[in-house]
Coordinates of C-alpha atoms and ligand atoms in Angstrom, one line a residue:
M2 CA -28.2 -36.7 -19.3
K3 CA -25.8 -35.2 -16.7
K4 CA -26.0 -31.5 -16.5
K5 CA -23.0 -29.6 -17.9
V6 CA -20.8 -27.4 -15.8
L7 CA -17.8 -25.2 -16.8
V8 CA -15.1 -24.2 -14.3
T9 CA -13.3 -21.2 -15.9
R10 CA -10.1 -21.2 -13.7
E11 CA -7.9 -23.7 -12.0
V12 CA -9.5 -24.9 -8.8
F13 CA -8.5 -27.8 -6.4
D14 CA -8.7 -31.4 -7.7
E15 CA -11.2 -32.1 -4.9
T16 CA -13.5 -29.4 -6.2
V17 CA -13.5 -30.9 -9.7
A18 CA -14.0 -34.4 -8.2
Y19 CA -16.9 -33.3 -6.1
L20 CA -18.6 -31.5 -9.1
S21 CA -17.9 -34.5 -11.3
Q22 CA -20.0 -36.7 -8.9
H23 CA -23.0 -34.7 -10.1
F24 CA -22.2 -33.2 -13.4
D25 CA -20.4 -33.5 -16.7
V26 CA -17.6 -31.0 -15.8
T27 CA -15.3 -29.1 -18.1
S28 CA -12.5 -27.8 -15.9
N29 CA -9.4 -25.7 -16.6
Q30 CA -6.8 -27.1 -14.4
A31 CA -4.1 -25.8 -16.7
N32 CA -5.4 -22.4 -15.7
V33 CA -5.5 -21.1 -19.2
N34 CA -6.5 -17.5 -19.2
Y35 CA -9.4 -17.6 -21.7
G36 CA -10.2 -14.4 -23.5
R37 CA -13.8 -13.2 -23.2
D38 CA -15.0 -14.7 -26.5
E39 CA -13.3 -18.1 -25.7
M40 CA -14.9 -18.1 -22.3
I41 CA -18.3 -17.4 -23.8
G42 CA -17.8 -20.1 -26.4
R43 CA -16.9 -22.6 -23.6
M44 CA -19.9 -21.5 -21.5
Q45 CA -22.4 -22.2 -24.4
G46 CA -24.4 -25.3 -23.8
K47 CA -23.5 -25.3 -20.1
D48 CA -26.1 -25.4 -17.3
A49 CA -23.8 -23.6 -14.9
V50 CA -20.4 -21.9 -14.7
V51 CA -18.0 -21.7 -11.7
I52 CA -16.0 -18.5 -12.0
T53 CA -13.6 -16.3 -10.0
T54 CA -13.5 -12.6 -9.5
S55 CA -11.4 -12.3 -12.7
D56 CA -14.3 -13.3 -14.9
H57 CA -16.8 -10.7 -15.9
I58 CA -20.4 -11.8 -16.4
D59 CA -22.7 -9.2 -18.0
D60 CA -25.7 -8.9 -20.2
A61 CA -23.7 -9.5 -23.4
V62 CA -22.2 -12.8 -22.0
L63 CA -25.6 -14.0 -20.7
S64 CA -27.3 -13.2 -24.0
R65 CA -25.0 -15.6 -25.8
C66 CA -25.5 -18.3 -23.2
P67 CA -29.3 -18.9 -23.3
G68 CA -29.1 -22.3 -21.5
L69 CA -27.2 -21.1 -18.5
K70 CA -29.0 -21.4 -15.2
A71 CA -26.4 -20.5 -12.6
V72 CA -23.2 -18.4 -12.2
C73 CA -21.3 -19.5 -9.1
S74 CA -18.4 -17.2 -8.1
V75 CA -15.5 -18.2 -5.9
G76 CA -15.2 -15.1 -3.8
V77 CA -17.3 -12.8 -1.6
G78 CA -17.1 -9.7 -3.8
F79 CA -19.5 -9.8 -6.8
N80 CA -18.8 -6.5 -8.6
H81 CA -17.6 -8.7 -11.6
I82 CA -21.2 -10.0 -12.0
D83 CA -24.1 -7.9 -13.3
V84 CA -26.6 -9.5 -10.9
E85 CA -29.5 -7.6 -12.3
A86 CA -28.7 -8.9 -15.8
C87 CA -28.5 -12.4 -14.3
T88 CA -32.0 -11.9 -12.9
R89 CA -33.3 -10.6 -16.2
H90 CA -32.0 -13.8 -17.8
G91 CA -33.3 -16.0 -15.0
V92 CA -29.8 -17.0 -14.0
M93 CA -29.0 -17.7 -10.4
A94 CA -25.8 -15.9 -9.1
T95 CA -24.0 -17.1 -6.0
H96 CA -20.9 -16.1 -4.1
T97 CA -18.9 -17.5 -1.1
P98 CA -19.2 -15.2 1.9
G99 CA -18.0 -16.1 5.4
V100 CA -15.4 -18.8 4.6
L101 CA -12.7 -16.2 3.9
T102 CA -13.5 -13.6 6.6
D103 CA -10.7 -14.6 9.0
S104 CA -8.0 -14.9 6.3
V105 CA -8.9 -11.5 4.8
A106 CA -9.0 -9.9 8.3
D107 CA -5.5 -11.4 9.0
M108 CA -4.2 -9.9 5.8
A109 CA -5.6 -6.5 6.7
I110 CA -3.5 -6.6 9.8
C111 CA -0.5 -8.0 7.9
L112 CA -0.7 -5.2 5.2
T113 CA -1.2 -2.5 7.9
L114 CA 1.9 -3.7 9.9
A115 CA 4.0 -4.1 6.7
T116 CA 3.1 -0.6 5.7
V117 CA 3.5 1.3 9.0
R118 CA 6.7 -0.6 9.8
R119 CA 8.1 -0.2 6.2
L120 CA 8.8 -3.9 6.1
T121 CA 9.0 -4.2 2.3
E122 CA 11.4 -1.2 2.1
G123 CA 13.6 -3.0 4.6
E124 CA 13.3 -6.3 2.7
R125 CA 14.3 -4.6 -0.6
M126 CA 17.3 -2.9 1.1
V127 CA 18.5 -6.2 2.5
R128 CA 18.0 -8.1 -0.8
A129 CA 19.8 -5.4 -2.7
R130 CA 22.7 -5.9 -0.2
Q131 CA 22.4 -2.2 0.7
W132 CA 22.0 -2.7 4.4
D133 CA 25.1 -1.5 6.2
G134 CA 23.9 -2.2 9.8
T135 CA 21.5 -0.8 12.3
H136 CA 21.2 3.0 12.6
L137 CA 19.0 4.7 15.3
K138 CA 17.0 6.6 12.6
Q139 CA 16.9 3.8 10.0
L140 CA 13.5 3.1 8.4
L141 CA 11.6 4.7 11.2
G142 CA 8.0 3.7 11.0
H143 CA 4.7 4.4 12.8
D144 CA 3.1 2.4 15.5
L145 CA -0.1 0.5 15.1
H146 CA -0.5 0.0 18.8
H147 CA -2.5 2.9 20.3
A148 CA -3.1 4.4 16.9
Q149 CA -6.5 5.9 15.8
V150 CA -7.6 3.3 13.3
G151 CA -10.6 4.1 11.0
I152 CA -12.4 1.2 9.3
C153 CA -14.6 2.0 6.3
G154 CA -17.1 -0.8 6.0
L155 CA -18.1 -2.6 9.2
G156 CA -19.5 -5.7 7.7
R157 CA -18.4 -9.3 8.5
I158 CA -14.7 -8.7 7.6
G159 CA -14.6 -5.1 9.0
Q160 CA -15.9 -6.4 12.3
T161 CA -13.3 -9.2 12.3
I162 CA -10.6 -6.7 11.6
A163 CA -11.9 -4.6 14.5
R164 CA -11.6 -7.6 16.9
R165 CA -8.1 -8.4 15.6
L166 CA -7.1 -4.7 16.4
R167 CA -8.2 -4.9 20.0
G168 CA -4.9 -6.6 20.8
F169 CA -3.1 -3.5 19.6
E170 CA -5.1 -1.3 22.0
V171 CA -6.1 1.1 19.2
E172 CA -8.8 3.7 19.3
L173 CA -11.3 2.2 16.9
L174 CA -13.3 4.5 14.6
Y175 CA -15.6 3.4 11.8
T176 CA -17.8 4.7 9.1
D177 CA -20.3 2.9 6.9
I178 CA -23.5 3.7 4.8
V179 CA -25.5 2.1 7.6
R180 CA -24.6 2.7 11.3
A181 CA -24.1 -0.6 13.2
D182 CA -26.3 -1.5 16.1
G183 CA -25.3 -0.1 19.5
E184 CA -24.5 -3.6 20.8
V185 CA -22.1 -4.2 17.9
E186 CA -20.4 -0.8 18.5
Q187 CA -20.1 -1.5 22.2
A188 CA -18.8 -5.1 21.7
L189 CA -16.1 -3.8 19.3
G190 CA -15.5 -0.6 21.2
A191 CA -16.0 1.2 17.9
T192 CA -17.0 4.9 17.5
Y193 CA -19.1 5.8 14.5
L194 CA -18.0 8.9 12.6
P195 CA -19.1 10.4 9.3
K196 CA -16.6 9.6 6.5
D197 CA -14.9 13.1 6.4
E198 CA -14.5 13.3 10.2
L199 CA -12.9 9.8 10.2
L200 CA -10.5 10.7 7.4
Q201 CA -9.5 13.8 9.4
R202 CA -8.9 11.9 12.6
A203 CA -7.6 8.5 11.6
D204 CA -3.9 7.6 11.7
I205 CA -4.7 4.5 9.7
V206 CA -7.7 4.1 7.3
I207 CA -8.7 0.6 6.3
L208 CA -11.0 0.1 3.3
I209 CA -13.2 -3.0 3.5
L210 CA -16.4 -2.0 1.8
P211 CA -18.1 -3.5 -1.3
Y212 CA -17.4 -1.9 -4.7
T213 CA -20.6 -0.4 -6.2
P214 CA -21.3 2.6 -8.3
Q215 CA -21.7 4.6 -5.0
T216 CA -18.3 3.6 -3.7
H217 CA -16.4 4.2 -7.0
H218 CA -13.5 6.5 -6.1
Y219 CA -14.7 6.6 -2.5
I220 CA -11.2 7.8 -1.8
A221 CA -10.0 10.4 -4.4
A222 CA -8.1 13.7 -4.3
A223 CA -10.6 15.5 -2.1
E224 CA -10.6 12.7 0.5
L225 CA -6.8 12.3 0.5
A226 CA -6.6 16.0 1.1
K227 CA -8.6 15.6 4.3
M228 CA -6.3 12.9 5.7
K229 CA -3.3 13.7 8.0
P230 CA 0.2 14.0 6.4
S231 CA 1.1 11.2 8.8
A232 CA -1.8 9.0 7.7
V233 CA -1.7 5.5 6.2
L234 CA -4.3 4.2 3.7
I235 CA -5.0 0.4 3.5
N236 CA -7.1 -0.9 0.6
I237 CA -8.1 -4.6 0.9
A238 CA -11.5 -4.2 -0.8
R239 CA -11.5 -3.3 -4.5
G240 CA -9.2 -1.2 -6.5
S241 CA -11.6 1.3 -7.9
I242 CA -12.7 2.3 -4.5
V243 CA -9.6 4.4 -4.6
D244 CA -8.5 6.7 -7.4
D245 CA -5.1 5.2 -8.0
A246 CA -3.7 8.2 -9.8
A247 CA -4.7 10.6 -7.1
L248 CA -3.3 8.2 -4.5
A249 CA 0.0 8.0 -6.3
Q250 CA 0.2 11.8 -6.4
A251 CA -0.7 12.2 -2.7
L252 CA 2.0 9.6 -1.8
K253 CA 4.6 11.2 -4.0
A254 CA 3.8 14.7 -2.5
R255 CA 3.8 13.1 1.0
Q256 CA 0.3 14.5 1.4
I257 CA -0.3 11.2 3.2
W258 CA 2.5 9.1 4.7
A259 CA 2.1 5.7 3.1
A260 CA -0.4 3.1 1.7
G261 CA -0.8 -0.6 1.6
L262 CA -2.7 -2.0 -1.4
D263 CA -3.9 -5.6 -2.1
V264 CA -6.2 -4.5 -5.0
Y265 CA -5.9 -2.2 -8.0
E266 CA -8.2 -0.3 -10.4
N267 CA -7.4 -2.3 -13.5
E268 CA -6.0 -5.6 -12.0
P269 CA -3.6 -7.1 -12.8
T270 CA -2.4 -3.9 -14.4
V271 CA -1.0 -1.6 -11.7
N272 CA -0.7 2.1 -12.1
P273 CA 3.0 2.6 -13.0
A274 CA 3.2 5.7 -10.9
L275 CA 2.9 3.4 -7.8
F276 CA 6.1 1.5 -8.8
E277 CA 8.2 4.7 -8.4
L278 CA 7.2 5.1 -4.8
D279 CA 8.8 3.6 -1.7
N280 CA 6.0 4.5 0.6
V281 CA 3.5 2.0 -0.8
V282 CA 3.3 -1.8 -0.2
L283 CA 2.0 -3.6 -3.3
S284 CA 0.5 -7.1 -2.8
P285 CA -1.1 -9.1 -5.6
H286 CA -4.7 -9.5 -4.4
I287 CA -3.9 -12.4 -2.0
A288 CA -6.0 -11.4 1.0
S289 CA -7.9 -14.7 1.0
A290 CA -5.0 -16.7 -0.3
T291 CA -4.4 -19.4 2.3
E292 CA -4.7 -23.1 1.4
P293 CA -7.6 -23.9 3.8
T294 CA -9.5 -20.7 2.9
R295 CA -9.2 -21.0 -0.9
Q296 CA -10.1 -24.7 -0.6
A297 CA -13.2 -23.8 1.4
M298 CA -14.1 -21.0 -1.0
A299 CA -13.9 -23.4 -4.0
M300 CA -15.9 -26.1 -2.3
L301 CA -18.6 -23.6 -1.2
A302 CA -18.9 -22.4 -4.8
A303 CA -19.2 -26.0 -5.9
R304 CA -21.8 -26.7 -3.3
N305 CA -23.7 -23.6 -4.4
C306 CA -23.6 -25.0 -8.0
V307 CA -24.9 -28.4 -7.0
A308 CA -27.7 -26.9 -5.0
A309 CA -28.6 -24.5 -7.9
L310 CA -28.8 -27.3 -10.4
T311 CA -30.6 -29.7 -8.1
T312 CA -32.9 -27.9 -5.7
G313 CA -32.9 -24.5 -7.5
S314 CA -32.4 -22.7 -4.2
P315 CA -28.7 -22.5 -3.5
P316 CA -27.4 -20.9 -0.3
N317 CA -25.5 -17.7 -0.9
L318 CA -27.9 -16.7 -3.7
L319 CA -27.3 -13.0 -4.7
N320 CA -30.7 -12.8 -6.6
P321 CA -33.3 -14.8 -4.6
E322 CA -35.9 -13.3 -6.9
V323 CA -34.8 -15.8 -9.5
T324 CA -36.7 -19.1 -9.1
G325 CA -34.5 -22.0 -9.9
R326 CA -35.0 -23.5 -13.4
A327 CA -33.4 -26.8 -12.1
Ligands
8YV20 C1 -11.1 -13.6 -4.6 C2 -11.8 -11.7 -3.5 O1 -11.9 -14.6 -4.3 O2 -13.4 -13.0 -2.3 C3 -13.2 -11.9 -3.0 O3 -14.0 -11.1 -3.2 O4 -11.5 -10.7 -4.0 C4 -10.8 -12.8 -3.4 O5 -10.9 -13.5 -2.3 C5 -9.9 -14.2 -5.2 O6 -9.3 -13.2 -5.8 C6 -10.2 -15.3 -6.2 O7 -11.2 -15.1 -7.0

C-alpha cells in the first residue's frame, strides 16, 4: 500500500509528480484555502502533510491525526508549527532552510531601497497622473550608501544581507541573542552592539530574526522611541516581531521616518492604520517569491517528506529527538 500524503496548498506540478512517484498524493493545485477543520479532515488517514507557513499545526490538529508521521513545511520559518507538540505526538517536522537565503536577502535590499528612496510613493503619484514634472525637492529620500545599517539577526539570511550591503559602503552594525564569531564579524565588517545601542545609532534597522515567544514585539513603542527621527525600519522576518499598532503611531507622528514591511501581525490582514500612511512600503510576504527559489523550496520539502517516510531521518528535521516511525 502506497503511503498517503496531503499537500495543503498549490505547489509546482513537478513537486506533485515527484511525490507521486513515491506516494498516493492528495494535492490542492486549485489552491483552495481550506479552513482549519477541513484541513484536519483531509489530513486524517495521511502519513504526511506538506504545508506552507499559512498552515498552523498545533496539538489540537495532531491529536485528531493519530496516523500522521511527518509535517513538511515549505519555508524556513517554523513559528506556524508547534514543534514540541509534534515531538510529543512522535511526528517529524521539517522545513526548507538555505534554498531561499539569497532571494530573501535580495528582497531585504529591495525593500530597503524602495523605502529610503520613496519608490512606491513616486509610483503611486505617477499612476494617479499627479506627476507634474521634476522638482528639486520632490520626494526627497535618504541614502542607503554610507548609512549606518543595523541588522537584527545575523543568521544565514542576515549574513547574506550584510554581504549584499558591502557594495553600498555602509557602516554595518548588528545585534543578536548570540554574538557571532570574531571571524564572521571580521569577514562581514560587522560591529556587534546591544539592541538598544543599535536602535539609537542605526539609520536603517533590518529585522531578520526568527519569531519566538522571546522575539514577540521585539520592536514596540519603547524600542521605536529609541530610534532616530530619521530612522527607517525594515521587517522581512515575521509580523509579530513588531507591534504594528505602535509602529503605525510612530510613523504617523514621524517619530521614525519610514518603514518597509513584507510581513504583518495577522497576515493577510494588515493593520488598517498602515494604509493611511505614505511613509510605509507594504509588500505581501514575497521575500522568497522567485520562480527558482519557490521551486527549490517546494522540492526540498518534498524530498524531506520522502526521506521522512522512507528512512525516517529526513534532512532539515526540526525535532531530531523524534525517531522516524517509517
Ligand atoms: C514562505 C517564509 O515560505 O520561508 C519562510 O519562512 O516566510 C516564506 O518564504 C512563503 O511564505 C510560503 O510559505
